[in-house]
């Protein structure tokens, strides 16, 4: 399901050696983190990656190597800097710590939970599955691949919670875990 | 039978007559209102002049009183610094405008004379101390607040004087885009090197001491944001990059 890495067009700042160093000047640093946030979000969107961990900067071979490293200029993002970038992203809601109460791993919000809620509702409507009980598995691994294929459960929960607030979804306990029923519009 | 308005041609005359009377009455009324307003304004002026002459000295010499006065002015929406064009008599009477500009000139004096030593950044308390010294005992006590206010009055000059917060300490910066000689040298070499600059290059090519090279580079990173730091440099471990001289667009 992942798109091959090589089709992603890296921004030119990615070839700048100092881009991989945490900047001591706060305003310079703010600019750099803004670029990193943008890069991480667009790369995640491109490859449909959901989870970014501090470990991804520690070892090679992760899904994120292409942006966390630049072998041509022999630079890599070091874990403390990645950790800082993640904290800024979480603060601006571009990511969320998952699981909560730790700072080593985030869910990347290349779509906001609101947008995911909308996508879920549109998908249920378009595939004629309103008012029926759907298990989480039905949503994350449907017979016909959808936008929601592979969505992590915590993110799916957030989307459902958002729909529930406007009475467009209801959580339901089913035999093998949890399910959800999605409604056309607010009741 | 008696009709109030009367009949015949005489009625027209009477009508005209009453219209004229009403007009006279109305202009008399507005005239008295204007007069009243004038007299109020005169009273206000007189009160203000009295206030100014009584408290002028206190305003100039007592920082607490000055603070209270500024607060009062801002709460009633009067700018005591307004120039001669708008509400000038207020400023004239108090001489506060001149006082503030005078302080501004003294601030510039201190900033410029210490620039070589501190590179154009001076700590607020130090600035207040030096300005007070310059003013002498007769100048009265000045506070941080006065300095901040005066720096604001310097803004139209475009000299770039600014109060900045560096690590929780208030600093006054008097060089914004103005580069000193060392910085110009650094920028020049960076331009030749495709943006990269290290201490060694400055030591070897320009014969600078290592301290001078480091200070210039660190200043450009921390103070001016003119350089980006790279701590993964293969050769020196720590390199500086000048974005304006690099081949990528930030």
Tab-separated table of C-alpha atoms in Angstrom:
chain	number	residue	atom	x	y	z
A	1	UNK	CA	0.000	0.000	0.000
A	2	UNK	CA	2.951	2.308	0.585
A	3	UNK	CA	3.980	4.404	-2.362
A	4	UNK	CA	7.598	3.848	-3.439
A	5	UNK	CA	9.831	6.355	-1.703
A	6	UNK	CA	11.715	7.584	-4.742
A	7	UNK	CA	8.829	9.554	-6.261
A	8	UNK	CA	8.901	12.165	-3.518
A	9	UNK	CA	10.413	15.482	-4.513
A	10	UNK	CA	12.600	16.740	-1.687
A	11	UNK	CA	12.684	20.505	-1.100
A	12	UNK	CA	15.964	22.259	-1.788
A	13	UNK	CA	16.469	23.099	1.882
A	14	UNK	CA	16.958	19.363	2.436
A	15	UNK	CA	20.361	19.658	0.742
A	16	UNK	CA	21.482	22.412	3.103
A	17	UNK	CA	23.854	20.998	5.745
A	18	UNK	CA	22.690	23.259	8.620
A	19	UNK	CA	19.102	22.109	8.123
A	20	UNK	CA	20.066	18.991	10.113
A	21	UNK	CA	21.323	20.907	13.156
A	22	UNK	CA	19.191	22.403	15.901
A	23	UNK	CA	19.640	26.180	15.669
A	24	UNK	CA	20.585	28.133	18.793
A	25	UNK	CA	18.901	31.312	17.564
A	26	UNK	CA	15.183	31.055	18.416
A	27	UNK	CA	13.890	32.851	15.320
A	28	UNK	CA	16.140	30.850	13.011
A	29	UNK	CA	15.029	27.726	14.838
A	30	UNK	CA	11.361	28.604	14.375
A	31	UNK	CA	11.916	28.911	10.613
A	32	UNK	CA	13.776	25.584	10.494
A	33	UNK	CA	11.093	23.739	12.468
A	34	UNK	CA	8.427	25.189	10.212
A	35	UNK	CA	10.258	23.689	7.228
A	36	UNK	CA	10.658	20.337	8.989
A	37	UNK	CA	6.970	20.238	9.909
A	38	UNK	CA	5.992	20.942	6.341
A	39	UNK	CA	8.400	18.317	5.029
A	40	UNK	CA	7.240	15.644	7.499
A	41	UNK	CA	3.562	16.287	6.774
A	42	UNK	CA	3.914	16.227	3.006
A	43	UNK	CA	6.142	13.133	3.074
A	44	UNK	CA	3.701	11.336	5.379
A	45	UNK	CA	0.818	12.285	3.098
A	46	UNK	CA	2.754	11.126	0.045
A	47	UNK	CA	3.584	7.725	1.512
A	48	UNK	CA	0.572	7.392	3.793
A	49	UNK	CA	2.766	7.104	6.867
A	50	UNK	CA	1.048	7.593	10.199
A	51	UNK	CA	3.610	7.014	12.924
A	52	UNK	CA	6.900	8.816	13.460
A	53	UNK	CA	9.185	7.767	16.310
A	54	UNK	CA	12.339	9.296	17.739
A	55	UNK	CA	13.924	5.880	17.058
A	56	UNK	CA	13.456	6.488	13.342
A	57	UNK	CA	16.344	8.948	13.612
A	58	UNK	CA	18.471	6.449	15.550
A	59	UNK	CA	18.581	3.512	13.151
A	60	UNK	CA	18.679	3.168	9.407
A	61	UNK	CA	16.079	1.300	7.438
A	62	UNK	CA	12.981	3.121	8.707
A	63	UNK	CA	10.236	4.415	6.434
A	64	UNK	CA	11.440	7.917	7.108
A	65	UNK	CA	15.094	7.500	6.032
A	66	UNK	CA	14.580	9.467	2.864
A	67	UNK	CA	13.846	12.690	4.729
A	68	UNK	CA	15.659	12.094	8.025
A	69	UNK	CA	18.939	11.465	6.214
A	70	UNK	CA	20.756	12.987	3.307
A	71	UNK	CA	23.662	10.724	2.302
A	72	UNK	CA	24.671	13.064	-0.536
A	73	UNK	CA	25.775	15.700	1.957
A	74	UNK	CA	26.424	13.186	4.732
A	75	UNK	CA	23.956	14.700	7.203
A	76	UNK	CA	21.239	13.183	9.333
A	77	UNK	CA	18.678	14.441	11.765
A	78	UNK	CA	19.781	13.521	15.273
A	79	UNK	CA	17.277	12.073	17.771
A	80	UNK	CA	17.252	15.049	20.204
A	81	UNK	CA	16.437	17.430	17.358
A	82	UNK	CA	13.708	15.136	16.012
A	83	UNK	CA	12.301	14.953	19.519
A	84	UNK	CA	12.192	18.753	19.649
A	85	UNK	CA	10.510	18.977	16.232
A	86	UNK	CA	7.898	16.441	17.355
A	87	UNK	CA	7.135	18.492	20.465
A	88	UNK	CA	6.575	21.614	18.359
A	89	UNK	CA	4.349	19.659	15.969
A	90	UNK	CA	2.296	18.330	18.861
A	91	UNK	CA	1.951	21.843	20.269
A	92	UNK	CA	0.587	23.116	16.955
A	93	UNK	CA	-1.677	20.071	16.542
A	94	UNK	CA	0.225	18.875	13.474
A	95	UNK	CA	0.769	15.635	15.381
A	96	UNK	CA	-0.310	13.943	18.592
A	97	UNK	CA	1.654	11.779	21.005
A	98	UNK	CA	0.473	8.189	20.625
A	99	UNK	CA	0.236	6.503	23.010
A	100	UNK	CA	-0.315	9.604	25.154
A	101	UNK	CA	1.905	10.433	28.130
A	102	UNK	CA	5.177	9.702	26.328
A	103	UNK	CA	7.212	11.794	23.906
A	104	UNK	CA	8.976	9.197	21.752
A	105	UNK	CA	6.282	8.495	19.191
A	106	UNK	CA	3.593	10.520	17.425
A	107	UNK	CA	0.683	10.116	15.067
A	108	UNK	CA	1.268	12.509	12.216
A	109	UNK	CA	-1.768	14.618	11.370
A	110	UNK	CA	-1.253	14.987	7.627
A	111	UNK	CA	-4.999	15.107	7.808
A	112	UNK	CA	-6.516	16.612	10.924
A	113	UNK	CA	-8.865	14.422	13.003
A	114	UNK	CA	-11.698	16.650	11.721
A	115	UNK	CA	-10.767	15.872	8.138
A	116	UNK	CA	-10.563	12.156	8.950
A	117	UNK	CA	-14.031	12.326	10.500
A	118	UNK	CA	-15.329	13.875	7.302
A	119	UNK	CA	-13.562	11.253	5.175
A	120	UNK	CA	-15.036	8.461	7.272
A	121	UNK	CA	-18.532	9.870	6.926
A	122	UNK	CA	-18.199	10.375	3.161
A	123	UNK	CA	-16.846	6.859	2.729
A	124	UNK	CA	-19.722	5.287	4.700
A	125	UNK	CA	-22.206	7.325	2.671
A	126	UNK	CA	-20.620	6.555	-0.709
A	127	UNK	CA	-20.387	2.808	-0.013
A	128	UNK	CA	-23.947	2.572	1.288
A	129	UNK	CA	-22.949	1.587	4.805
A	130	UNK	CA	-24.923	4.165	6.744
A	131	UNK	CA	-26.887	2.810	9.707
A	132	UNK	CA	-25.148	-0.569	9.592
A	133	UNK	CA	-22.757	-1.758	12.242
A	134	UNK	CA	-19.150	-1.583	11.085
A	135	UNK	CA	-16.272	-3.129	12.988
A	136	UNK	CA	-12.995	-1.238	13.117
A	137	UNK	CA	-11.568	-3.938	10.869
A	138	UNK	CA	-14.278	-3.233	8.248
A	139	UNK	CA	-13.031	0.333	8.138
A	140	UNK	CA	-9.277	-0.127	8.296
A	141	UNK	CA	-9.187	-3.090	5.922
A	142	UNK	CA	-12.144	-2.892	3.549
A	143	UNK	CA	-12.442	-5.288	0.566
A	144	UNK	CA	-12.052	-2.339	-1.767
A	145	UNK	CA	-9.172	-0.127	-0.699
A	146	UNK	CA	-10.309	3.281	0.544
A	147	UNK	CA	-8.823	6.481	1.891
A	148	UNK	CA	-9.190	4.983	5.329
A	149	UNK	CA	-7.295	1.795	4.584
A	150	UNK	CA	-4.627	1.367	7.218
A	151	UNK	CA	-5.772	4.240	9.420
A	152	UNK	CA	-4.441	3.643	12.934
A	153	UNK	CA	-7.121	2.762	15.488
A	154	UNK	CA	-6.383	5.732	17.800
A	155	UNK	CA	-6.894	8.140	14.920
A	156	UNK	CA	-10.061	6.292	13.878
A	157	UNK	CA	-11.353	6.624	17.443
A	158	UNK	CA	-10.750	10.365	17.333
A	159	UNK	CA	-12.641	10.649	14.050
A	160	UNK	CA	-15.564	8.657	15.446
A	161	UNK	CA	-15.590	10.794	18.593
A	162	UNK	CA	-15.851	13.907	16.423
A	163	UNK	CA	-18.778	12.441	14.441
A	164	UNK	CA	-20.457	11.358	17.687
A	165	UNK	CA	-20.507	14.926	18.932
A	166	UNK	CA	-22.834	15.885	16.079
A	167	UNK	CA	-24.807	12.621	16.416
A	168	UNK	CA	-23.436	11.286	13.158
A	169	UNK	CA	-21.896	8.186	14.708
A	170	UNK	CA	-22.375	5.906	17.665
A	171	UNK	CA	-19.909	3.528	19.266
A	172	UNK	CA	-21.283	0.026	19.705
A	173	UNK	CA	-19.862	-2.992	21.500
A	174	UNK	CA	-19.836	-6.018	19.167
A	175	UNK	CA	-18.959	-9.662	19.770
A	176	UNK	CA	-15.290	-9.390	18.821
A	177	UNK	CA	-14.532	-5.933	20.120
A	178	UNK	CA	-15.854	-2.563	19.114
A	179	UNK	CA	-17.897	-1.258	16.255
A	180	UNK	CA	-19.517	1.889	15.063
A	181	UNK	CA	-22.747	2.851	13.411
A	182	UNK	CA	-22.681	5.910	11.174
A	183	UNK	CA	-25.765	8.015	10.520
A	184	UNK	CA	-26.686	10.270	7.638
A	185	UNK	CA	-26.982	13.490	9.581
A	186	UNK	CA	-27.490	14.724	13.100
A	187	UNK	CA	-30.587	13.300	14.753
B	1	UNK	CA	-66.420	83.470	14.970
B	2	UNK	CA	-62.735	83.980	15.543
B	3	UNK	CA	-60.026	82.182	13.654
B	4	UNK	CA	-56.565	82.105	15.210
B	5	UNK	CA	-54.625	82.434	12.041
B	6	UNK	CA	-56.893	85.196	10.850
B	7	UNK	CA	-58.152	85.473	7.367
B	8	UNK	CA	-57.158	87.386	4.291
B	9	UNK	CA	-53.786	88.835	3.302
B	10	UNK	CA	-52.917	89.898	6.850
B	11	UNK	CA	-52.578	86.192	7.780
B	12	UNK	CA	-49.588	85.776	5.423
B	13	UNK	CA	-47.776	88.662	7.042
B	14	UNK	CA	-48.336	87.279	10.506
B	15	UNK	CA	-47.058	83.883	9.373
B	16	UNK	CA	-43.840	85.371	8.004
B	17	UNK	CA	-43.380	87.336	11.184
B	18	UNK	CA	-43.533	84.280	13.451
B	19	UNK	CA	-41.139	82.337	11.201
B	20	UNK	CA	-38.560	85.141	11.551
B	21	UNK	CA	-38.958	85.191	15.307
B	22	UNK	CA	-38.328	81.463	15.563
B	23	UNK	CA	-35.187	81.730	13.422
B	24	UNK	CA	-33.825	84.500	15.648
B	25	UNK	CA	-34.513	82.488	18.752
B	26	UNK	CA	-32.779	79.412	17.375
B	27	UNK	CA	-29.602	81.239	16.364
B	28	UNK	CA	-29.519	82.956	19.751
B	29	UNK	CA	-29.728	79.566	21.422
B	30	UNK	CA	-26.905	78.001	19.412
B	31	UNK	CA	-24.776	81.082	19.941
B	32	UNK	CA	-25.157	80.726	23.684
B	33	UNK	CA	-24.222	77.058	23.438
B	34	UNK	CA	-21.071	77.872	21.493
B	35	UNK	CA	-20.180	80.560	24.002
B	36	UNK	CA	-20.682	78.104	26.792
B	37	UNK	CA	-18.412	75.595	25.102
B	38	UNK	CA	-15.758	78.251	24.571
B	39	UNK	CA	-15.825	79.229	28.185
B	40	UNK	CA	-15.544	75.567	29.202
B	41	UNK	CA	-12.590	75.103	26.922
B	42	UNK	CA	-10.942	78.198	28.347
B	43	UNK	CA	-11.459	76.873	31.824
B	44	UNK	CA	-9.958	73.550	30.836
B	45	UNK	CA	-6.973	75.309	29.295
B	46	UNK	CA	-6.498	77.422	32.396
B	47	UNK	CA	-6.749	74.389	34.642
B	48	UNK	CA	-4.258	72.578	32.493
B	49	UNK	CA	-1.871	75.495	32.485
B	50	UNK	CA	-2.146	75.653	36.236
B	51	UNK	CA	-1.542	71.918	36.460
B	52	UNK	CA	1.410	72.199	34.146
B	53	UNK	CA	3.035	75.088	35.969
B	54	UNK	CA	2.486	73.484	39.359
B	55	UNK	CA	3.626	70.012	38.457
B	56	UNK	CA	6.033	70.562	35.604
B	57	UNK	CA	9.046	70.131	37.790
B	58	UNK	CA	7.637	67.063	39.516
B	59	UNK	CA	6.845	65.464	36.189
B	60	UNK	CA	10.377	65.998	35.016
B	61	UNK	CA	12.145	64.950	38.168
B	62	UNK	CA	9.969	62.382	39.907
B	63	UNK	CA	9.634	59.066	38.060
B	64	UNK	CA	6.684	57.869	40.149
B	65	UNK	CA	4.748	61.055	39.538
B	66	UNK	CA	5.660	60.879	35.844
B	67	UNK	CA	4.369	57.343	35.662
B	68	UNK	CA	1.073	58.361	37.281
B	69	UNK	CA	0.797	61.283	34.897
B	70	UNK	CA	1.392	59.101	31.827
B	71	UNK	CA	-1.248	56.693	33.086
B	72	UNK	CA	-3.717	59.525	33.542
B	73	UNK	CA	-3.029	60.835	30.045
B	74	UNK	CA	-3.533	57.466	28.436
B	75	UNK	CA	-6.742	56.865	30.371
B	76	UNK	CA	-8.280	60.119	29.101
B	77	UNK	CA	-6.883	59.586	25.618
B	78	UNK	CA	-4.455	62.499	25.520
B	79	UNK	CA	-0.965	62.013	24.168
B	80	UNK	CA	1.394	64.247	26.146
B	81	UNK	CA	3.985	63.790	23.429
B	82	UNK	CA	1.792	64.852	20.532
B	83	UNK	CA	3.808	67.159	18.329
B	84	UNK	CA	3.141	70.853	17.677
B	85	UNK	CA	0.637	69.960	14.956
B	86	UNK	CA	-1.780	67.948	16.999
B	87	UNK	CA	-2.541	69.194	20.455
B	88	UNK	CA	0.832	70.881	20.606
B	89	UNK	CA	-0.044	73.356	23.349
B	90	UNK	CA	-0.367	70.461	25.744
B	91	UNK	CA	3.165	69.278	25.044
B	92	UNK	CA	4.463	72.847	24.915
B	93	UNK	CA	3.064	73.729	28.279
B	94	UNK	CA	4.541	70.726	30.005
B	95	UNK	CA	7.757	70.603	28.036
B	96	UNK	CA	7.402	66.828	28.295
B	97	UNK	CA	7.981	66.325	24.580
B	98	UNK	CA	11.330	68.072	24.795
B	99	UNK	CA	12.170	66.159	27.925
B	100	UNK	CA	11.463	62.867	26.173
B	101	UNK	CA	13.434	63.790	23.047
B	102	UNK	CA	16.325	64.942	25.156
B	103	UNK	CA	16.367	61.568	26.872
B	104	UNK	CA	16.221	59.930	23.444
B	105	UNK	CA	19.322	61.814	22.337
B	106	UNK	CA	21.133	60.719	25.487
B	107	UNK	CA	20.164	57.096	24.822
B	108	UNK	CA	21.560	57.331	21.308
B	109	UNK	CA	24.727	58.877	22.726
B	110	UNK	CA	25.277	55.987	25.136
B	111	UNK	CA	24.395	53.300	22.582
B	112	UNK	CA	26.723	54.672	19.937
B	113	UNK	CA	29.634	55.252	22.289
B	114	UNK	CA	29.429	51.714	23.701
B	115	UNK	CA	28.758	50.000	20.391
B	116	UNK	CA	32.357	49.011	19.796
B	117	UNK	CA	32.524	47.394	23.183
B	118	UNK	CA	29.229	45.528	23.107
B	119	UNK	CA	28.524	45.142	19.440
B	120	UNK	CA	25.396	47.250	19.535
B	121	UNK	CA	23.548	45.443	22.289
B	122	UNK	CA	23.354	46.906	25.743
B	123	UNK	CA	21.588	45.651	28.802
B	124	UNK	CA	18.720	47.826	30.000
B	125	UNK	CA	20.002	48.381	33.541
B	126	UNK	CA	23.430	49.302	32.193
B	127	UNK	CA	21.852	51.743	29.742
B	128	UNK	CA	19.802	53.371	32.504
B	129	UNK	CA	22.952	53.633	34.629
B	130	UNK	CA	25.009	55.243	31.865
B	131	UNK	CA	22.241	57.629	30.815
B	132	UNK	CA	21.725	58.691	34.434
B	133	UNK	CA	25.453	59.334	34.709
B	134	UNK	CA	25.330	61.436	31.558
B	135	UNK	CA	22.402	63.482	32.839
B	136	UNK	CA	24.030	64.171	36.158
B	137	UNK	CA	22.263	64.681	39.456
B	138	UNK	CA	20.193	67.634	38.245
B	139	UNK	CA	18.581	65.542	35.531
B	140	UNK	CA	16.466	63.700	38.050
B	141	UNK	CA	15.906	59.986	38.270
B	142	UNK	CA	14.928	58.065	35.152
B	143	UNK	CA	13.416	54.606	34.923
B	144	UNK	CA	13.314	51.734	32.441
B	145	UNK	CA	9.831	52.841	31.493
B	146	UNK	CA	11.119	56.283	30.475
B	147	UNK	CA	13.827	54.678	28.361
B	148	UNK	CA	11.337	52.399	26.609
B	149	UNK	CA	9.077	55.389	25.913
B	150	UNK	CA	11.940	57.454	24.538
B	151	UNK	CA	13.061	54.620	22.304
B	152	UNK	CA	9.566	54.632	20.852
B	153	UNK	CA	9.890	58.328	20.061
B	154	UNK	CA	13.094	57.488	18.170
B	155	UNK	CA	11.246	55.146	15.845
B	156	UNK	CA	10.437	57.716	13.135
B	157	UNK	CA	14.176	58.190	12.690
B	158	UNK	CA	14.421	54.632	11.421
B	159	UNK	CA	17.668	53.977	13.268
B	160	UNK	CA	16.374	50.607	14.329
B	161	UNK	CA	16.578	51.111	18.081
B	162	UNK	CA	14.694	48.308	19.707
B	163	UNK	CA	14.112	46.755	23.106
B	164	UNK	CA	14.602	43.010	22.835
B	165	UNK	CA	14.277	40.177	25.283
B	166	UNK	CA	17.343	37.965	25.311
B	167	UNK	CA	17.077	35.032	27.657
B	168	UNK	CA	14.697	36.920	29.929
B	169	UNK	CA	16.922	40.010	30.098
B	170	UNK	CA	15.869	43.275	28.531
B	171	UNK	CA	18.422	44.520	26.054
B	172	UNK	CA	18.460	47.554	23.838
B	173	UNK	CA	19.713	46.826	20.360
B	174	UNK	CA	21.004	49.676	18.294
B	175	UNK	CA	22.196	47.772	15.235
B	176	UNK	CA	19.628	45.922	13.276
B	177	UNK	CA	20.713	45.482	9.733
B	178	UNK	CA	23.825	47.504	10.098
B	179	UNK	CA	26.855	45.230	9.798
B	180	UNK	CA	30.173	45.809	11.444
B	181	UNK	CA	33.426	45.281	9.594
B	182	UNK	CA	33.985	41.737	10.844
B	183	UNK	CA	30.559	40.666	9.741
B	184	UNK	CA	31.121	42.104	6.304
B	185	UNK	CA	34.335	40.084	6.020
B	186	UNK	CA	32.524	36.920	7.096
B	187	UNK	CA	29.740	37.487	4.587
B	188	UNK	CA	32.258	38.178	1.858
B	189	UNK	CA	34.165	34.922	2.424
B	190	UNK	CA	30.951	32.923	2.825
B	191	UNK	CA	29.899	34.202	-0.561
B	192	UNK	CA	33.078	32.702	-2.074
B	193	UNK	CA	32.667	29.395	-0.236
B	194	UNK	CA	29.102	28.727	-1.290
B	195	UNK	CA	27.785	29.733	2.124
B	196	UNK	CA	30.064	27.716	4.411
B	197	UNK	CA	32.352	29.465	6.823
B	198	UNK	CA	34.499	28.126	9.669
B	199	UNK	CA	36.839	29.692	12.212
B	200	UNK	CA	39.892	28.174	10.479
B	201	UNK	CA	39.236	30.046	7.246
B	202	UNK	CA	39.094	33.378	9.073
B	203	UNK	CA	42.253	32.559	11.068
B	204	UNK	CA	44.204	31.440	8.012
B	205	UNK	CA	43.086	33.920	5.403
B	206	UNK	CA	42.505	37.010	7.475
B	207	UNK	CA	44.975	36.404	10.279
B	208	UNK	CA	42.272	36.845	12.901
B	209	UNK	CA	42.755	35.395	16.348
B	210	UNK	CA	40.590	32.378	17.034
B	211	UNK	CA	38.651	34.340	19.655
B	212	UNK	CA	37.828	37.105	17.236
B	213	UNK	CA	36.697	34.628	14.595
B	214	UNK	CA	34.546	32.730	17.082
B	215	UNK	CA	33.007	35.887	18.518
B	216	UNK	CA	32.116	37.225	15.087
B	217	UNK	CA	30.533	33.934	14.009
B	218	UNK	CA	28.690	33.295	17.249
B	219	UNK	CA	27.318	36.825	17.184
B	220	UNK	CA	26.018	36.285	13.701
B	221	UNK	CA	24.260	33.113	14.806
B	222	UNK	CA	22.870	34.208	18.144
B	223	UNK	CA	22.398	37.907	17.836
B	224	UNK	CA	21.577	38.599	14.238
B	225	UNK	CA	20.332	35.291	12.919
B	226	UNK	CA	22.580	35.865	9.919
B	227	UNK	CA	24.141	32.402	10.102
B	228	UNK	CA	22.860	28.890	10.570
B	229	UNK	CA	24.865	26.457	12.625
B	230	UNK	CA	25.966	23.055	11.308
B	231	UNK	CA	27.419	20.732	13.950
B	232	UNK	CA	27.958	17.776	11.622
B	233	UNK	CA	30.742	19.324	9.585
B	234	UNK	CA	33.205	16.578	8.459
B	235	UNK	CA	36.251	18.786	8.603
B	236	UNK	CA	35.810	21.066	11.600
B	237	UNK	CA	32.823	19.609	13.426
B	238	UNK	CA	31.243	23.023	13.693
B	239	UNK	CA	30.550	25.118	10.625
B	240	UNK	CA	28.461	28.205	9.979
B	241	UNK	CA	26.343	28.745	6.913
B	242	UNK	CA	25.136	32.035	5.546
B	243	UNK	CA	21.716	31.462	3.979
B	244	UNK	CA	21.985	34.492	1.725
B	245	UNK	CA	25.113	32.988	0.147
B	246	UNK	CA	23.686	29.511	-0.309
B	247	UNK	CA	22.174	27.800	-3.273
B	248	UNK	CA	18.865	26.885	-1.665
B	249	UNK	CA	15.831	28.937	-1.052
B	250	UNK	CA	14.618	29.292	2.504
